[in-house]
Coordinates of N, CA and C in Angstrom, one line a residue:
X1 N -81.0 -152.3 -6.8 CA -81.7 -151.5 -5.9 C -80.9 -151.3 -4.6
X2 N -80.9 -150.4 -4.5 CA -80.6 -150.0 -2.7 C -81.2 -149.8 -2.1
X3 N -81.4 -150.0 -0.6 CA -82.6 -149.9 0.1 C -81.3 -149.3 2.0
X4 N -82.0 -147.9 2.3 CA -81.4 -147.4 3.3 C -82.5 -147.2 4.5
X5 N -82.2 -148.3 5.5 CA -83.0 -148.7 6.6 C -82.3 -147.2 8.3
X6 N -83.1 -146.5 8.1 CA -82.8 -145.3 8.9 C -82.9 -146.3 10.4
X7 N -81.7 -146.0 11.3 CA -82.4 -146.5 13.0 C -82.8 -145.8 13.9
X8 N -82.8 -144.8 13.5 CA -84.0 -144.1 14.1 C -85.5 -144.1 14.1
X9 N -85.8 -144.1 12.9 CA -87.3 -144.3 12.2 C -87.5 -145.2 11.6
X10 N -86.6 -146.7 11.6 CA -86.9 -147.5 11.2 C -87.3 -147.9 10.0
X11 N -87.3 -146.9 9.2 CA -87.7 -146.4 7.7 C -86.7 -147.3 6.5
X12 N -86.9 -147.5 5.9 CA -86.6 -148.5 4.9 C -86.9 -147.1 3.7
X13 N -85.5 -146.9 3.0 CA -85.7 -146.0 1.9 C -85.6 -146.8 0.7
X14 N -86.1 -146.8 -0.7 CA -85.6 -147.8 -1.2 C -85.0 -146.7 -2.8
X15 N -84.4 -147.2 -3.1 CA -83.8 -146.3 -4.4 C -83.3 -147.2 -5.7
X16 N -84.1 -146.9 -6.6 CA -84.2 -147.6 -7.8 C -85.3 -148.4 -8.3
X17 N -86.1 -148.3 -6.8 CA -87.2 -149.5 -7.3 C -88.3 -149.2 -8.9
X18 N -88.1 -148.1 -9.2 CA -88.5 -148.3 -10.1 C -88.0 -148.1 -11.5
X19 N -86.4 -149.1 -11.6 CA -85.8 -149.6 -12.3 C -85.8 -151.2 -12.7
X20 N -86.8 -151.8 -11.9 CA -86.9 -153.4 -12.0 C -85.8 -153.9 -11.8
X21 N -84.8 -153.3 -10.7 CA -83.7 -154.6 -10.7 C -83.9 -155.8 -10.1
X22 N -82.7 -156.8 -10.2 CA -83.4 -157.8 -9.4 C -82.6 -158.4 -8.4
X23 N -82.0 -157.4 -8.2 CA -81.2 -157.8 -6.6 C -81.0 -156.4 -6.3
X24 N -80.8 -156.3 -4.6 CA -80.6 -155.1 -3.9 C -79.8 -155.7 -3.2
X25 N -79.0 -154.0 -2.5 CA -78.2 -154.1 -1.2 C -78.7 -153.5 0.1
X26 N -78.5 -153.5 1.3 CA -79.1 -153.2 2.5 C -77.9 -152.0 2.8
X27 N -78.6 -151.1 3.0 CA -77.3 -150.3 4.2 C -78.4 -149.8 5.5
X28 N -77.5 -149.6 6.6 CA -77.6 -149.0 7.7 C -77.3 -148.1 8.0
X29 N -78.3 -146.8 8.6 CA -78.2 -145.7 8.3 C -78.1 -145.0 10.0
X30 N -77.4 -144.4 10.7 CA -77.2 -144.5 12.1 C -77.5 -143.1 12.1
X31 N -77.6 -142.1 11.0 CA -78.0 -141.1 11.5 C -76.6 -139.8 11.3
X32 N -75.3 -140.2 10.7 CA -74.3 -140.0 10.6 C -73.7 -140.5 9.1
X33 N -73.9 -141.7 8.7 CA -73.2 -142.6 8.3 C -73.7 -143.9 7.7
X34 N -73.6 -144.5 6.7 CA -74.2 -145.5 6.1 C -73.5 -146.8 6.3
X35 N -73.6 -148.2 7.0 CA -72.7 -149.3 6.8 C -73.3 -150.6 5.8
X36 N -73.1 -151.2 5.4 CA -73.6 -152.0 4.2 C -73.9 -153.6 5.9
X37 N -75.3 -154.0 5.4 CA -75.5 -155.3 5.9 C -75.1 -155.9 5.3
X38 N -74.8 -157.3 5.8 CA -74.5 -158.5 5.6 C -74.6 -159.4 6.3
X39 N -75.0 -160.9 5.5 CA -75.1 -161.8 6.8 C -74.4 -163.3 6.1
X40 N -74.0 -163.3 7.6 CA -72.9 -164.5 7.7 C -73.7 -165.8 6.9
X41 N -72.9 -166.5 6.3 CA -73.4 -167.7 6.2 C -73.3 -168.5 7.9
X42 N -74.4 -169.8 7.6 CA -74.2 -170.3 8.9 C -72.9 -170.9 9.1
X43 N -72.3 -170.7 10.7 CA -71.2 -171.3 11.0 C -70.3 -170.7 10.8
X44 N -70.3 -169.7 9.2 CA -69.2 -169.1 9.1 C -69.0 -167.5 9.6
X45 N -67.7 -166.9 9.9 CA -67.4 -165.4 10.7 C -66.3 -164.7 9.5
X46 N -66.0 -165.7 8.5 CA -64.9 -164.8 7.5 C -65.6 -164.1 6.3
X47 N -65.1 -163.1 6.4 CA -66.0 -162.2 5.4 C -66.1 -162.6 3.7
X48 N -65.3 -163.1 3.4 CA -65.7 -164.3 2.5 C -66.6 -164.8 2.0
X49 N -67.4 -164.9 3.5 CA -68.9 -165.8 3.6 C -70.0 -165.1 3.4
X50 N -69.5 -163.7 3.5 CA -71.1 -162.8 3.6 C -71.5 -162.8 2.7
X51 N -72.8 -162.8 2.9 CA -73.7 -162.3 1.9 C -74.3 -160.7 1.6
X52 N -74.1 -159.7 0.8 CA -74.2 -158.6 0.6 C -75.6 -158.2 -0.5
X53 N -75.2 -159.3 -1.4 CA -76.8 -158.8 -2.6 C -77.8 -159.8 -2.2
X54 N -78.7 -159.3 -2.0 CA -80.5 -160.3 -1.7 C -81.1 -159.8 -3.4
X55 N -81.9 -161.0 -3.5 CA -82.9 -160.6 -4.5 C -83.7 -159.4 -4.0
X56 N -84.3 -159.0 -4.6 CA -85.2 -157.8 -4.3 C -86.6 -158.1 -4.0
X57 N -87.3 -159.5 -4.0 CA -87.9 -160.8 -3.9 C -87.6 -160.7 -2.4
X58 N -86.7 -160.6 -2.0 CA -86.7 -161.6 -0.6 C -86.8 -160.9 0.5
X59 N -88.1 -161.0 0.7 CA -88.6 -159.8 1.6 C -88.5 -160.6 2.9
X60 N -87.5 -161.8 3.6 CA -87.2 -162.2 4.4 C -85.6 -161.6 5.1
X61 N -85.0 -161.0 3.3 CA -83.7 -160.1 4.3 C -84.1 -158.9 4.6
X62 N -85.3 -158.4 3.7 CA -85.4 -156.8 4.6 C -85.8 -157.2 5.7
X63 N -87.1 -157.9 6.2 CA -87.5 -158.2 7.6 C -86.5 -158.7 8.6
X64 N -85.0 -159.0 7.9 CA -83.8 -158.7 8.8 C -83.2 -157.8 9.6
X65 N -83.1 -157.3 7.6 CA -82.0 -156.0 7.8 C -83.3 -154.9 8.8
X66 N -84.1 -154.8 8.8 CA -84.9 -153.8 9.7 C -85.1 -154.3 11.4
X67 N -84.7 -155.7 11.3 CA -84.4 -156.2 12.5 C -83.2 -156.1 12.9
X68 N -82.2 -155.7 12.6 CA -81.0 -155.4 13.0 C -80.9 -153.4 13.3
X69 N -81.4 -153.1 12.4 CA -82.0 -151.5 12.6 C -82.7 -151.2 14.3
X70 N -83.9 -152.4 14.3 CA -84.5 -152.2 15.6 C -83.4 -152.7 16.9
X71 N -82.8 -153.7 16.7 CA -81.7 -153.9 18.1 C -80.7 -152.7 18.1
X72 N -80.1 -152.5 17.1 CA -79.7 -150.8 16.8 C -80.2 -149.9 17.5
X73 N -81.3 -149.4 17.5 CA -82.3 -148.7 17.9 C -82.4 -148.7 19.5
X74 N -82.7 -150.0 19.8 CA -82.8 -150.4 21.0 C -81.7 -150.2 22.1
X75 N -80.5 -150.7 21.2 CA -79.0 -150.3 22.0 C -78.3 -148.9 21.9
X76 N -79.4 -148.0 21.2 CA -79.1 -146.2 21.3 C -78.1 -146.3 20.4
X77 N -77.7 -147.2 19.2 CA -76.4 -146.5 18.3 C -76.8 -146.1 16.8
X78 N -77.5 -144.7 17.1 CA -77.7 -143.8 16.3 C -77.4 -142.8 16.6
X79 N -77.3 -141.5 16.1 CA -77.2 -140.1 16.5 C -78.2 -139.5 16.0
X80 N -78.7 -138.3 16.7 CA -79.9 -137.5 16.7 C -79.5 -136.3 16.3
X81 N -79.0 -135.7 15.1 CA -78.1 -135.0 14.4 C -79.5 -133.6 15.0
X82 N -80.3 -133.8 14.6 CA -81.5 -132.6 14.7 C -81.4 -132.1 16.3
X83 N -81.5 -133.3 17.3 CA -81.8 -133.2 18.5 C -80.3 -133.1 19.5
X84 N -79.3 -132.7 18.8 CA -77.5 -133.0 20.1 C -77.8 -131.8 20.0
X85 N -77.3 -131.9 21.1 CA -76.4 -130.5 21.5 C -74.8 -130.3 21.8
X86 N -74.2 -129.2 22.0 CA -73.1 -129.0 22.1 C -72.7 -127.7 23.1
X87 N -71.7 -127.7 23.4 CA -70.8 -126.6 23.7 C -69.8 -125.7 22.7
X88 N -69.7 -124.9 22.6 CA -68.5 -123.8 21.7 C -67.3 -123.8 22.7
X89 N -66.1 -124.8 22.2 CA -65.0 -124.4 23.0 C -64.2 -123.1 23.1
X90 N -64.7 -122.1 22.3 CA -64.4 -121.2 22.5 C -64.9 -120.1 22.5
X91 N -66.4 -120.3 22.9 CA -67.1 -119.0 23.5 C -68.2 -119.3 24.9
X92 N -67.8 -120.9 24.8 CA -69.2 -121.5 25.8 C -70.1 -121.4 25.8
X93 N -70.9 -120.8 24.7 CA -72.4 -120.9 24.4 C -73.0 -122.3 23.9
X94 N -73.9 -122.4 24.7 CA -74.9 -123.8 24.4 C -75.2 -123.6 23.0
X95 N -75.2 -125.0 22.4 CA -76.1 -125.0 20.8 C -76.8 -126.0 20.9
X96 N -78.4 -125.9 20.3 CA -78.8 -127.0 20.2 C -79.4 -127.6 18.6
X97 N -78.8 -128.3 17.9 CA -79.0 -128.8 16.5 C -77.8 -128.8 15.9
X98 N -77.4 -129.4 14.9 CA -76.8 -129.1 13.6 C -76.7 -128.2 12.9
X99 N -77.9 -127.4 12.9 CA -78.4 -126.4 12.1 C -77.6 -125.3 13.0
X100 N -77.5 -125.4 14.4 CA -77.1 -123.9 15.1 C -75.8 -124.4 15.3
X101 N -75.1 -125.5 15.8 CA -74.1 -125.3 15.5 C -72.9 -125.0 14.4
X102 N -73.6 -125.6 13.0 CA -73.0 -124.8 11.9 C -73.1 -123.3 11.6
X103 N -74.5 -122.7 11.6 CA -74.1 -121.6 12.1 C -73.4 -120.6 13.1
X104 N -73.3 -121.5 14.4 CA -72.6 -120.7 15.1 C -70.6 -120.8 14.6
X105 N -70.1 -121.9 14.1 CA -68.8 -122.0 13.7 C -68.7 -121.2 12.6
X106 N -69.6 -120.5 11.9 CA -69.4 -119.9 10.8 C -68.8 -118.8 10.6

């Protein structure tokens, strides 16, 4: 199972669950970009150590991994793909979305 914890909305997507697997992976979802959680064993910082697959049972690493989504959250490192704006460097018209700026480069 995969499960994509959005940090914006906090949302926990889960995909496959109704395949009965019995381990999942966590990713973090910033709004841009997906990074895979992991968590250190104690003591240790070499990647070695991480842990990447949780049972799907262990509803103590989602209540992690969505706790790591919220300090995320908290520390503003997400992007608001719907809500940026922009400048056109080469006509200087304001854009506001994704949506208008792809249009406007078109």
């Amino acid at each position: 199972e995969i499960v994509a914890i959005d940090i914006q909305t906090l949302r926990p997507y889960r995909f496959g669950e109704d395949k009965a697997y019995g381990e999942r992976i966590m990713l973090i979802y910033d709004g841009i970009h997906y990074d895979v959680l992991a968590e250190a064993a104690a003591g240790e910082g070499k990647e070695e150590f991480y842990t990447t697959i949780f049972p799907v049972d262990d509803g103590d690493a989602l209540s992690l991994g969505v706790g790591v989504a919220e300090a995320c959250k908290r520390a503003g490192r997400f992007t608001d793909v719907p809500g940026m704006t922009g400048r056109c460097l080469v006509c200087g018209e304001g854009l506001a979305g994704a949506s208008a700026m792809q249009a406007h480069a078109a």
